[in-house]
GROMACS .gro file of N, CA and C in nm:
model
  537
    1MET      N    1  -3.965   7.223  -0.039
    1MET     CA    2  -3.946   7.167   0.069
    1MET      C    3  -4.082   7.135   0.130
    2ASN      N    4  -4.054   7.065   0.113
    2ASN     CA    5  -4.221   6.901   0.245
    2ASN      C    6  -4.179   6.979   0.370
    3TYR      N    7  -4.303   6.934   0.398
    3TYR     CA    8  -4.335   7.016   0.544
    3TYR      C    9  -4.380   6.836   0.605
    4PRO      N   10  -4.358   6.750   0.694
    4PRO     CA   11  -4.215   6.802   0.744
    4PRO      C   12  -4.156   6.726   0.638
    5VAL      N   13  -4.023   6.774   0.667
    5VAL     CA   14  -3.885   6.755   0.568
    5VAL      C   15  -3.817   6.582   0.560
    6ARG      N   16  -3.827   6.542   0.470
    6ARG     CA   17  -3.775   6.310   0.493
    6ARG      C   18  -3.648   6.399   0.455
    7VAL      N   19  -3.586   6.285   0.511
    7VAL     CA   20  -3.403   6.281   0.485
    7VAL      C   21  -3.395   6.144   0.530
    8LEU      N   22  -3.341   6.090   0.427
    8LEU     CA   23  -3.342   5.915   0.383
    8LEU      C   24  -3.085   5.908   0.408
    9PHE      N   25  -3.103   5.823   0.488
    9PHE     CA   26  -3.030   5.791   0.528
    9PHE      C   27  -2.922   5.681   0.485
   10LEU      N   28  -2.835   5.687   0.389
   10LEU     CA   29  -2.753   5.572   0.349
   10LEU      C   30  -2.637   5.537   0.365
   11CYS      N   31  -2.535   5.440   0.472
   11CYS     CA   32  -2.470   5.331   0.441
   11CYS      C   33  -2.447   5.210   0.356
   12THR      N   34  -2.384   5.130   0.418
   12THR     CA   35  -2.318   5.048   0.290
   12THR      C   36  -2.436   4.941   0.302
   13HIS      N   37  -2.493   4.893   0.477
   13HIS     CA   38  -2.452   4.771   0.539
   13HIS      C   39  -2.617   4.816   0.619
   14ASN      N   40  -2.642   4.942   0.623
   14ASN     CA   41  -2.750   5.021   0.695
   14ASN      C   42  -2.761   4.954   0.858
   15SER      N   43  -2.661   4.926   0.922
   15SER     CA   44  -2.638   4.813   1.046
   15SER      C   45  -2.589   4.905   1.149
   16ALA      N   46  -2.555   5.047   1.093
   16ALA     CA   47  -2.433   5.108   1.241
   16ALA      C   48  -2.463   5.244   1.233
   17ARG      N   49  -2.429   5.346   1.104
   17ARG     CA   50  -2.375   5.480   1.060
   17ARG      C   51  -2.578   5.556   1.072
   18SER      N   52  -2.589   5.441   0.951
   18SER     CA   53  -2.723   5.521   0.892
   18SER      C   54  -2.862   5.524   1.022
   19GLN      N   55  -2.825   5.376   1.097
   19GLN     CA   56  -2.930   5.384   1.147
   19GLN      C   57  -2.899   5.399   1.314
   20ILE      N   58  -2.846   5.507   1.320
   20ILE     CA   59  -2.747   5.609   1.422
   20ILE      C   60  -2.812   5.747   1.377
   21ALA      N   61  -2.786   5.754   1.257
   21ALA     CA   62  -2.851   5.890   1.180
   21ALA      C   63  -3.040   5.878   1.241
   22GLU      N   64  -3.052   5.792   1.174
   22GLU     CA   65  -3.187   5.780   1.124
   22GLU      C   66  -3.293   5.805   1.295
   23ALA      N   67  -3.228   5.743   1.401
   23ALA     CA   68  -3.272   5.758   1.547
   23ALA      C   69  -3.245   5.864   1.608
   24LEU      N   70  -3.136   5.940   1.561
   24LEU     CA   71  -3.064   6.088   1.584
   24LEU      C   72  -3.195   6.198   1.551
   25LEU      N   73  -3.175   6.208   1.458
   25LEU     CA   74  -3.265   6.248   1.334
   25LEU      C   75  -3.420   6.278   1.425
   26ARG      N   76  -3.455   6.170   1.421
   26ARG     CA   77  -3.583   6.086   1.488
   26ARG      C   78  -3.616   6.171   1.637
   27HIS      N   79  -3.504   6.157   1.681
   27HIS     CA   80  -3.537   6.221   1.818
   27HIS      C   81  -3.464   6.395   1.876
   28LEU      N   82  -3.372   6.398   1.783
   28LEU     CA   83  -3.415   6.557   1.817
   28LEU      C   84  -3.468   6.612   1.739
   29GLY      N   85  -3.573   6.580   1.650
   29GLY     CA   86  -3.592   6.714   1.523
   29GLY      C   87  -3.749   6.703   1.486
   30GLY      N   88  -3.841   6.631   1.586
   30GLY     CA   89  -3.934   6.573   1.593
   30GLY      C   90  -4.084   6.576   1.526
   31LYS      N   91  -4.162   6.618   1.512
   31LYS     CA   92  -4.257   6.607   1.406
   31LYS      C   93  -4.248   6.746   1.262
   32ASP      N   94  -4.035   6.811   1.281
   32ASP     CA   95  -4.062   6.846   1.172
   32ASP      C   96  -3.993   6.756   1.048
   33PHE      N   97  -3.949   6.671   1.122
   33PHE     CA   98  -3.805   6.557   1.032
   33PHE      C   99  -3.956   6.440   0.988
   34GLU      N  100  -3.843   6.338   0.845
   34GLU     CA  101  -3.935   6.244   0.859
   34GLU      C  102  -3.835   6.148   0.857
   35ALA      N  103  -3.769   6.088   0.952
   35ALA     CA  104  -3.582   6.029   0.971
   35ALA      C  105  -3.632   5.896   0.851
   36TYR      N  106  -3.547   5.796   0.740
   36TYR     CA  107  -3.531   5.684   0.714
   36TYR      C  108  -3.347   5.687   0.726
   37SER      N  109  -3.363   5.535   0.734
   37SER     CA  110  -3.245   5.466   0.640
   37SER      C  111  -3.260   5.308   0.608
   38ALA      N  112  -3.127   5.326   0.507
   38ALA     CA  113  -3.097   5.195   0.437
   38ALA      C  114  -2.967   5.174   0.383
   39GLY      N  115  -2.983   5.027   0.341
   39GLY     CA  116  -2.825   5.064   0.284
   39GLY      C  117  -2.833   4.958   0.167
   40ASN      N  118  -2.719   4.913   0.076
   40ASN     CA  119  -2.725   4.917  -0.005
   40ASN      C  120  -2.698   4.734  -0.034
   41ASN      N  121  -2.632   4.671   0.117
   41ASN     CA  122  -2.693   4.545   0.111
   41ASN      C  123  -2.683   4.534   0.288
   42PRO      N  124  -2.827   4.513   0.298
   42PRO     CA  125  -2.846   4.481   0.394
   42PRO      C  126  -2.858   4.408   0.516
   43THR      N  127  -2.733   4.465   0.652
   43THR     CA  128  -2.710   4.316   0.712
   43THR      C  129  -2.741   4.297   0.841
   44GLY      N  130  -2.835   4.380   0.874
   44GLY     CA  131  -2.875   4.315   1.007
   44GLY      C  132  -2.810   4.516   1.148
   45LEU      N  133  -2.872   4.508   1.213
   45LEU     CA  134  -2.830   4.614   1.360
   45LEU      C  135  -2.749   4.556   1.436
   46ASN      N  136  -2.633   4.630   1.381
   46ASN     CA  137  -2.527   4.582   1.484
   46ASN      C  138  -2.596   4.595   1.610
   47PRO      N  139  -2.548   4.515   1.765
   47PRO     CA  140  -2.587   4.485   1.856
   47PRO      C  141  -2.456   4.639   1.984
   48TYR      N  142  -2.381   4.742   1.862
   48TYR     CA  143  -2.319   4.804   1.913
   48TYR      C  144  -2.333   4.927   1.913
   49ALA      N  145  -2.430   4.941   1.796
   49ALA     CA  146  -2.512   5.057   1.806
   49ALA      C  147  -2.621   5.109   1.866
   50VAL      N  148  -2.657   4.955   1.909
   50VAL     CA  149  -2.818   4.968   2.016
   50VAL      C  150  -2.777   4.983   2.100
   51ALA      N  151  -2.602   4.942   2.222
   51ALA     CA  152  -2.548   4.999   2.290
   51ALA      C  153  -2.526   5.136   2.311
   52ALA      N  154  -2.390   5.141   2.191
   52ALA     CA  155  -2.411   5.302   2.233
   52ALA      C  156  -2.524   5.426   2.231
   53MET      N  157  -2.604   5.398   2.194
   53MET     CA  158  -2.738   5.488   2.204
   53MET      C  159  -2.834   5.449   2.295
   54THR      N  160  -2.847   5.285   2.327
   54THR     CA  161  -2.925   5.332   2.455
   54THR      C  162  -2.820   5.373   2.581
   55GLU      N  163  -2.763   5.370   2.508
   55GLU     CA  164  -2.649   5.475   2.691
   55GLU      C  165  -2.685   5.664   2.653
   56ARG      N  166  -2.744   5.660   2.513
   56ARG     CA  167  -2.743   5.819   2.519
   56ARG      C  168  -2.928   5.856   2.501
   57GLY      N  169  -2.984   5.717   2.601
   57GLY     CA  170  -3.150   5.719   2.553
   57GLY      C  171  -3.184   5.690   2.484
   58ILE      N  172  -3.153   5.678   2.381
   58ILE     CA  173  -3.203   5.647   2.279
   58ILE      C  174  -3.232   5.467   2.260
   59ASP      N  175  -3.372   5.388   2.233
   59ASP     CA  176  -3.379   5.309   2.199
   59ASP      C  177  -3.425   5.251   2.034
   60ILE      N  178  -3.271   5.199   2.008
   60ILE     CA  179  -3.306   5.121   1.831
   60ILE      C  180  -3.313   4.991   1.812
   61SER      N  181  -3.364   4.878   1.931
   61SER     CA  182  -3.346   4.780   1.892
   61SER      C  183  -3.454   4.742   1.800
   62GLN      N  184  -3.556   4.812   1.781
   62GLN     CA  185  -3.644   4.718   1.769
   62GLN      C  186  -3.633   4.774   1.551
   63GLN      N  187  -3.541   4.865   1.605
   63GLN     CA  188  -3.535   4.927   1.427
   63GLN      C  189  -3.447   4.791   1.381
   64THR      N  190  -3.459   4.801   1.187
   64THR     CA  191  -3.441   4.673   1.106
   64THR      C  192  -3.340   4.728   1.003
   65SER      N  193  -3.249   4.640   0.968
   65SER     CA  194  -3.169   4.664   0.847
   65SER      C  195  -3.264   4.686   0.704
   66LYS      N  196  -3.304   4.772   0.574
   66LYS     CA  197  -3.323   4.792   0.489
   66LYS      C  198  -3.228   4.810   0.385
   67SER      N  199  -3.312   4.789   0.311
   67SER     CA  200  -3.247   4.801   0.164
   67SER      C  201  -3.245   4.918   0.114
   68VAL      N  202  -3.173   5.001   0.036
   68VAL     CA  203  -3.182   5.112  -0.066
   68VAL      C  204  -3.305   5.072  -0.136
   69ASP      N  205  -3.356   4.972  -0.206
   69ASP     CA  206  -3.466   4.929  -0.318
   69ASP      C  207  -3.592   4.952  -0.228
   70GLN      N  208  -3.624   4.997  -0.145
   70GLN     CA  209  -3.708   4.991  -0.091
   70GLN      C  210  -3.769   5.147  -0.127
   71PHE      N  211  -3.705   5.213  -0.154
   71PHE     CA  212  -3.712   5.357  -0.107
   71PHE      C  213  -3.725   5.474  -0.238
   72LEU      N  214  -3.658   5.351  -0.366
   72LEU     CA  215  -3.681   5.454  -0.487
   72LEU      C  216  -3.758   5.485  -0.521
   73ASP      N  217  -3.879   5.472  -0.537
   73ASP     CA  218  -4.006   5.499  -0.567
   73ASP      C  219  -4.040   5.652  -0.470
   74GLN      N  220  -3.990   5.693  -0.348
   74GLN     CA  221  -4.040   5.783  -0.275
   74GLN      C  222  -3.976   5.873  -0.283
   75GLU      N  223  -4.002   6.004  -0.251
   75GLU     CA  224  -3.947   6.127  -0.328
   75GLU      C  225  -3.837   6.193  -0.182
   76PHE      N  226  -3.773   6.262  -0.178
   76PHE     CA  227  -3.746   6.288  -0.025
   76PHE      C  228  -3.667   6.444  -0.044
   77ASP      N  229  -3.667   6.465   0.070
   77ASP     CA  230  -3.548   6.635   0.041
   77ASP      C  231  -3.425   6.645   0.091
   78PHE      N  232  -3.386   6.541   0.113
   78PHE     CA  233  -3.217   6.512   0.130
   78PHE      C  234  -3.180   6.340   0.107
   79VAL      N  235  -3.069   6.338   0.073
   79VAL     CA  236  -3.060   6.220   0.061
   79VAL      C  237  -2.870   6.238   0.108
   80VAL      N  238  -2.835   6.159   0.285
   80VAL     CA  239  -2.739   6.193   0.318
   80VAL      C  240  -2.666   6.076   0.332
   81THR      N  241  -2.540   6.082   0.209
   81THR     CA  242  -2.462   5.921   0.268
   81THR      C  243  -2.361   5.924   0.401
   82VAL      N  244  -2.330   5.820   0.423
   82VAL     CA  245  -2.258   5.858   0.543
   82VAL      C  246  -2.103   5.781   0.491
   83CYS      N  247  -2.152   5.704   0.458
   83CYS     CA  248  -2.039   5.644   0.380
   83CYS      C  249  -1.951   5.669   0.200
   84ASP      N  250  -1.824   5.645   0.218
   84ASP     CA  251  -1.812   5.659   0.073
   84ASP      C  252  -1.885   5.517  -0.030
   85ARG      N  253  -1.945   5.437   0.032
   85ARG     CA  254  -1.914   5.336  -0.083
   85ARG      C  255  -2.043   5.398  -0.084
   86ALA      N  256  -2.128   5.432  -0.004
   86ALA     CA  257  -2.249   5.400   0.003
   86ALA      C  258  -2.281   5.607  -0.125
   87LYS      N  259  -2.277   5.639  -0.149
   87LYS     CA  260  -2.207   5.797  -0.212
   87LYS      C  261  -2.218   5.707  -0.374
   88GLN      N  262  -2.043   5.573  -0.383
   88GLN     CA  263  -2.018   5.621  -0.498
   88GLN      C  264  -2.167   5.526  -0.556
   89VAL      N  265  -2.263   5.426  -0.501
   89VAL     CA  266  -2.371   5.354  -0.563
   89VAL      C  267  -2.498   5.414  -0.517
   90CYS      N  268  -2.460   5.554  -0.529
   90CYS     CA  269  -2.611   5.578  -0.454
   90CYS      C  270  -2.695   5.642  -0.555
   91PRO      N  271  -2.834   5.586  -0.607
   91PRO     CA  272  -2.935   5.571  -0.682
   91PRO      C  273  -3.002   5.761  -0.642
   92VAL      N  274  -3.015   5.748  -0.764
   92VAL     CA  275  -3.108   5.864  -0.809
   92VAL      C  276  -3.264   5.836  -0.749
   93PHE      N  277  -3.318   5.922  -0.699
   93PHE     CA  278  -3.441   5.919  -0.610
   93PHE      C  279  -3.505   6.013  -0.716
   94PRO      N  280  -3.644   6.026  -0.726
   94PRO     CA  281  -3.713   6.094  -0.777
   94PRO      C  282  -3.749   6.290  -0.719
   95GLY      N  283  -3.801   6.353  -0.707
   95GLY     CA  284  -3.822   6.511  -0.682
   95GLY      C  285  -3.670   6.543  -0.661
   96ASP      N  286  -3.566   6.500  -0.740
   96ASP     CA  287  -3.440   6.576  -0.708
   96ASP      C  288  -3.382   6.569  -0.551
   97PRO      N  289  -3.377   6.538  -0.469
   97PRO     CA  290  -3.305   6.627  -0.279
   97PRO      C  291  -3.233   6.600  -0.299
   98LYS      N  292  -3.143   6.707  -0.204
   98LYS     CA  293  -2.996   6.760  -0.241
   98LYS      C  294  -2.935   6.591  -0.188
   99GLN      N  295  -2.797   6.616  -0.206
   99GLN     CA  296  -2.787   6.516  -0.125
   99GLN      C  297  -2.630   6.573  -0.112
  100ILE      N  298  -2.633   6.493   0.057
  100ILE     CA  299  -2.469   6.572   0.106
  100ILE      C  300  -2.435   6.418   0.200
  101HIS      N  301  -2.310   6.426   0.138
  101HIS     CA  302  -2.222   6.330   0.200
  101HIS      C  303  -2.142   6.343   0.342
  102TRP      N  304  -2.158   6.247   0.426
  102TRP     CA  305  -2.095   6.278   0.551
  102TRP      C  306  -2.021   6.110   0.588
  103ASN      N  307  -1.877   6.171   0.569
  103ASN     CA  308  -1.834   6.039   0.532
  103ASN      C  309  -1.777   5.946   0.684
  104PHE      N  310  -1.803   5.895   0.783
  104PHE     CA  311  -1.786   5.868   0.901
  104PHE      C  312  -1.749   5.757   0.850
  105ASP      N  313  -1.665   5.680   0.957
  105ASP     CA  314  -1.540   5.578   0.949
  105ASP      C  315  -1.666   5.463   1.007
  106ASP      N  316  -1.631   5.292   0.961
  106ASP     CA  317  -1.683   5.227   0.987
  106ASP      C  318  -1.672   5.159   1.133
  107PRO      N  319  -1.749   5.218   1.285
  107PRO     CA  320  -1.659   5.196   1.354
  107PRO      C  321  -1.726   5.024   1.386
  108SER      N  322  -1.771   4.946   1.307
  108SER     CA  323  -1.795   4.751   1.304
  108SER      C  324  -1.640   4.745   1.247
  109GLU      N  325  -1.594   4.854   1.158
  109GLU     CA  326  -1.433   4.762   1.113
  109GLU      C  327  -1.331   4.766   1.231
  110VAL      N  328  -1.368   4.779   1.357
  110VAL     CA  329  -1.270   4.907   1.459
  110VAL      C  330  -1.279   4.732   1.517
  111GLN      N  331  -1.133   4.701   1.559
  111GLN     CA  332  -1.101   4.528   1.590
  111GLN      C  333  -1.027   4.574   1.774
  112GLY      N  334  -1.034   4.522   1.866
  112GLY     CA  335  -1.027   4.481   2.018
  112GLY      C  336  -1.058   4.435   2.110
  113GLU      N  337  -1.089   4.509   2.217
  113GLU     CA  338  -1.142   4.468   2.326
  113GLU      C  339  -1.273   4.493   2.308
  114GLU      N  340  -1.416   4.512   2.373
  114GLU     CA  341  -1.466   4.500   2.317
  114GLU      C  342  -1.574   4.642   2.397
  115GLU      N  343  -1.452   4.720   2.505
  115GLU     CA  344  -1.473   4.862   2.541
  115GLU      C  345  -1.435   4.904   2.421
  116THR      N  346  -1.325   4.888   2.394
  116THR     CA  347  -1.251   4.976   2.196
  116THR      C  348  -1.356   4.942   2.161
  117LYS      N  349  -1.462   4.827   2.169
  117LYS     CA  350  -1.525   4.826   1.979
  117LYS      C  351  -1.592   4.986   2.085
  118LEU      N  352  -1.711   4.955   2.165
  118LEU     CA  353  -1.831   5.012   2.148
  118LEU      C  354  -1.766   5.150   2.171
  119ARG      N  355  -1.634   5.212   2.194
  119ARG     CA  356  -1.627   5.314   2.227
  119ARG      C  357  -1.624   5.388   2.108
  120ALA      N  358  -1.525   5.281   2.012
  120ALA     CA  359  -1.600   5.346   1.850
  120ALA      C  360  -1.735   5.380   1.792
  121PHE      N  361  -1.785   5.300   1.861
  121PHE     CA  362  -1.986   5.373   1.772
  121PHE      C  363  -1.991   5.484   1.928
  122ARG      N  364  -1.933   5.448   2.065
  122ARG     CA  365  -1.944   5.607   2.096
  122ARG      C  366  -1.976   5.682   2.005
  123GLN      N  367  -1.786   5.687   1.966
  123GLN     CA  368  -1.726   5.839   1.865
  123GLN      C  369  -1.814   5.871   1.745
  124THR      N  370  -1.887   5.763   1.716
  124THR     CA  371  -1.945   5.801   1.547
  124THR      C  372  -2.091   5.869   1.602
  125ALA      N  373  -2.153   5.824   1.693
  125ALA     CA  374  -2.192   5.824   1.772
  125ALA      C  375  -2.269   6.025   1.796
  126THR      N  376  -2.118   6.022   1.817
  126THR     CA  377  -2.106   6.147   1.908
  126THR      C  378  -2.097   6.250   1.789
  127PHE      N  379  -2.010   6.254   1.702
  127PHE     CA  380  -2.020   6.292   1.590
  127PHE      C  381  -2.107   6.341   1.446
  128MET      N  382  -2.170   6.219   1.459
  128MET     CA  383  -2.328   6.219   1.369
  128MET      C  384  -2.394   6.284   1.439
  129THR      N  385  -2.387   6.241   1.609
  129THR     CA  386  -2.517   6.340   1.713
  129THR      C  387  -2.474   6.548   1.618
  130ASN      N  388  -2.314   6.540   1.637
  130ASN     CA  389  -2.335   6.717   1.549
  130ASN      C  390  -2.373   6.732   1.432
  131ARG      N  391  -2.390   6.655   1.353
  131ARG     CA  392  -2.426   6.657   1.266
  131ARG      C  393  -2.496   6.671   1.210
  132VAL      N  394  -2.599   6.584   1.240
  132VAL     CA  395  -2.743   6.549   1.310
  132VAL      C  396  -2.819   6.710   1.326
  133GLN      N  397  -2.790   6.772   1.402
  133GLN     CA  398  -2.768   6.881   1.514
  133GLN      C  399  -2.780   6.975   1.371
  134ALA      N  400  -2.686   7.020   1.325
  134ALA     CA  401  -2.646   7.149   1.246
  134ALA      C  402  -2.794   7.114   1.075
  135LEU      N  403  -2.758   6.966   1.102
  135LEU     CA  404  -2.915   6.970   0.977
  135LEU      C  405  -3.029   7.034   0.982
  136ILE      N  406  -3.060   7.023   1.140
  136ILE     CA  407  -3.182   7.045   1.183
  136ILE      C  408  -3.130   7.199   1.166
  137LEU      N  409  -3.126   7.214   1.240
  137LEU     CA  410  -3.069   7.331   1.318
  137LEU      C  411  -3.095   7.443   1.133
  138THR      N  412  -2.999   7.415   0.971
  138THR     CA  413  -3.110   7.477   0.903
  138THR      C  414  -3.132   7.499   0.833
  139GLN      N  415  -3.213   7.338   0.846
  139GLN     CA  416  -3.373   7.338   0.791
  139GLN      C  417  -3.452   7.414   0.874
  140ARG      N  418  -3.502   7.379   1.002
  140ARG     CA  419  -3.590   7.445   1.067
  140ARG      C  420  -3.540   7.602   1.025
  141LYS      N  421  -3.397   7.725   1.036
  141LYS     CA  422  -3.437   7.838   1.041
  141LYS      C  423  -3.495   7.815   0.934
  142ILE      N  424  -3.472   7.765   0.776
  142ILE     CA  425  -3.528   7.789   0.643
  142ILE      C  426  -3.741   7.784   0.659
  143LEU      N  427  -3.726   7.627   0.764
  143LEU     CA  428  -3.887   7.657   0.763
  143LEU      C  429  -3.930   7.696   0.839
  144ARG      N  430  -3.904   7.791   0.916
  144ARG     CA  431  -3.925   7.867   0.998
  144ARG      C  432  -3.963   8.006   0.889
  145GLU      N  433  -3.863   8.054   0.838
  145GLU     CA  434  -3.838   8.130   0.730
  145GLU      C  435  -3.983   8.170   0.583
  146MET      N  436  -4.022   7.966   0.603
  146MET     CA  437  -4.126   7.991   0.514
  146MET      C  438  -4.288   8.005   0.582
  147GLY      N  439  -4.270   8.001   0.763
  147GLY     CA  440  -4.361   8.034   0.808
  147GLY      C  441  -4.451   7.853   0.892
  148LEU      N  442  -4.356   7.733   0.817
  148LEU     CA  443  -4.385   7.641   0.808
  148LEU      C  444  -4.362   7.619   1.006
  149VAL      N  445  -4.273   7.661   1.071
  149VAL     CA  446  -4.349   7.622   1.189
  149VAL      C  447  -4.236   7.772   1.274
  150LYS      N  448  -4.281   7.740   1.432
  150LYS     CA  449  -4.241   7.854   1.499
  150LYS      C  450  -4.111   7.870   1.601
  151PRO      N  451  -4.040   7.965   1.586
  151PRO     CA  452  -3.880   7.935   1.668
  151PRO      C  453  -3.918   7.885   1.852
  152PRO      N  454  -3.884   7.767   1.819
  152PRO     CA  455  -3.922   7.687   2.012
  152PRO      C  456  -3.879   7.880   2.101
  153ALA      N  457  -3.955   7.821   2.245
  153ALA     CA  458  -3.890   7.879   2.329
  153ALA      C  459  -3.740   7.783   2.372
  154ALA      N  460  -3.703   7.690   2.401
  154ALA     CA  461  -3.592   7.646   2.417
  154ALA      C  462  -3.576   7.505   2.389
  155VAL      N  463  -3.481   7.517   2.340
  155VAL     CA  464  -3.399   7.386   2.231
  155VAL      C  465  -3.253   7.315   2.350
  156ALA      N  466  -3.364   7.214   2.380
  156ALA     CA  467  -3.274   7.095   2.453
  156ALA      C  468  -3.158   6.976   2.325
  157TRP      N  469  -3.039   7.046   2.332
  157TRP     CA  470  -2.948   6.896   2.237
  157TRP      C  471  -2.827   6.826   2.370
  158VAL      N  472  -2.831   6.721   2.347
  158VAL     CA  473  -2.720   6.602   2.343
  158VAL      C  474  -2.619   6.603   2.333
  159ALA      N  475  -2.547   6.680   2.415
  159ALA     CA  476  -2.352   6.657   2.430
  159ALA      C  477  -2.318   6.763   2.322
  160ASN      N  478  -2.331   6.817   2.327
  160ASN     CA  479  -2.247   6.927   2.181
  160ASN      C  480  -2.229   7.076   2.266
  161THR      N  481  -2.110   7.158   2.267
  161THR     CA  482  -2.039   7.293   2.248
  161THR      C  483  -2.158   7.320   2.152
  162GLU      N  484  -2.221   7.441   2.119
  162GLU     CA  485  -2.242   7.581   2.080
  162GLU      C  486  -2.178   7.629   1.937
  163GLU      N  487  -1.999   7.658   1.971
  163GLU     CA  488  -1.953   7.631   1.889
  163GLU      C  489  -1.905   7.487   1.745
  164LYS      N  490  -1.927   7.407   1.791
  164LYS     CA  491  -1.987   7.270   1.692
  164LYS      C  492  -2.053   7.292   1.656
  165VAL      N  493  -2.164   7.325   1.685
  165VAL     CA  494  -2.279   7.277   1.630
  165VAL      C  495  -2.271   7.435   1.509
  166LYS      N  496  -2.216   7.529   1.571
  166LYS     CA  497  -2.187   7.618   1.423
  166LYS      C  498  -2.170   7.614   1.302
  167SER      N  499  -1.996   7.521   1.334
  167SER     CA  500  -1.928   7.501   1.269
  167SER      C  501  -1.960   7.383   1.149
  168ASP      N  502  -2.060   7.281   1.181
  168ASP     CA  503  -2.106   7.175   1.163
  168ASP      C  504  -2.188   7.227   1.038
  169GLU      N  505  -2.290   7.339   1.061
  169GLU     CA  506  -2.433   7.419   1.093
  169GLU      C  507  -2.295   7.466   0.938
  170ALA      N  508  -2.256   7.576   0.938
  170ALA     CA  509  -2.208   7.614   0.822
  170ALA      C  510  -2.119   7.503   0.730
  171GLN      N  511  -2.053   7.399   0.728
  171GLN     CA  512  -2.048   7.294   0.660
  171GLN      C  513  -2.208   7.245   0.581
  172ILE      N  514  -2.293   7.219   0.660
  172ILE     CA  515  -2.344   7.133   0.582
  172ILE      C  516  -2.468   7.282   0.475
  173ALA      N  517  -2.471   7.366   0.539
  173ALA     CA  518  -2.490   7.522   0.439
  173ALA      C  519  -2.438   7.555   0.344
  174PHE      N  520  -2.287   7.504   0.307
  174PHE     CA  521  -2.223   7.529   0.193
  174PHE      C  522  -2.251   7.327   0.122
  175GLU      N  523  -2.223   7.243   0.148
  175GLU     CA  524  -2.276   7.119   0.097
  175GLU      C  525  -2.446   7.180   0.042
  176ILE      N  526  -2.519   7.198   0.114
  176ILE     CA  527  -2.664   7.238   0.013
  176ILE      C  528  -2.659   7.300  -0.075
  177GLY      N  529  -2.556   7.427  -0.057
  177GLY     CA  530  -2.534   7.498  -0.182
  177GLY      C  531  -2.408   7.468  -0.306
  178GLN      N  532  -2.332   7.345  -0.219
  178GLN     CA  533  -2.317   7.309  -0.416
  178GLN      C  534  -2.327   7.263  -0.463
  179LYS      N  535  -2.486   7.172  -0.430
  179LYS     CA  536  -2.560   7.032  -0.493
  179LYS      C  537  -2.642   7.104  -0.583
   0.00000   0.00000   0.00000
């Protein structure tokens, strides 16, 4: 494992789900992680993703959609696909990264009023926060065991319950063990 831990989040369009995950890992993971995101068919940042993250105090308005092709020659510790389509066409990356799959529904496919659409992005951000926090916990534990980081005096998490983090931490540990 590298330090900092390098993580690439992939989805189809790199417009919402993977952008949210990248921003959350940068925000919550601090200097222990390098977060990136890309898509197989990038289309531009979704304004509802920007709004949902702004409500959480995280500005993603300057992030851009990127093609997975930009990253094919880079090594990562983890490649996380956040939709089934991205998993199906996930390329091979150098360095044999661990692959994790989190299947999140595409909030941009939700139809309805503005508030209904924004609610879908908020929900995605909440669920994604839980998964990202669990990834951080599992990897920081390993980094501490390797002597690369010291235990924090206090950890501030965004809108979460300890039980949910433990559940997601166990799921991620299982997923990593299966790869």
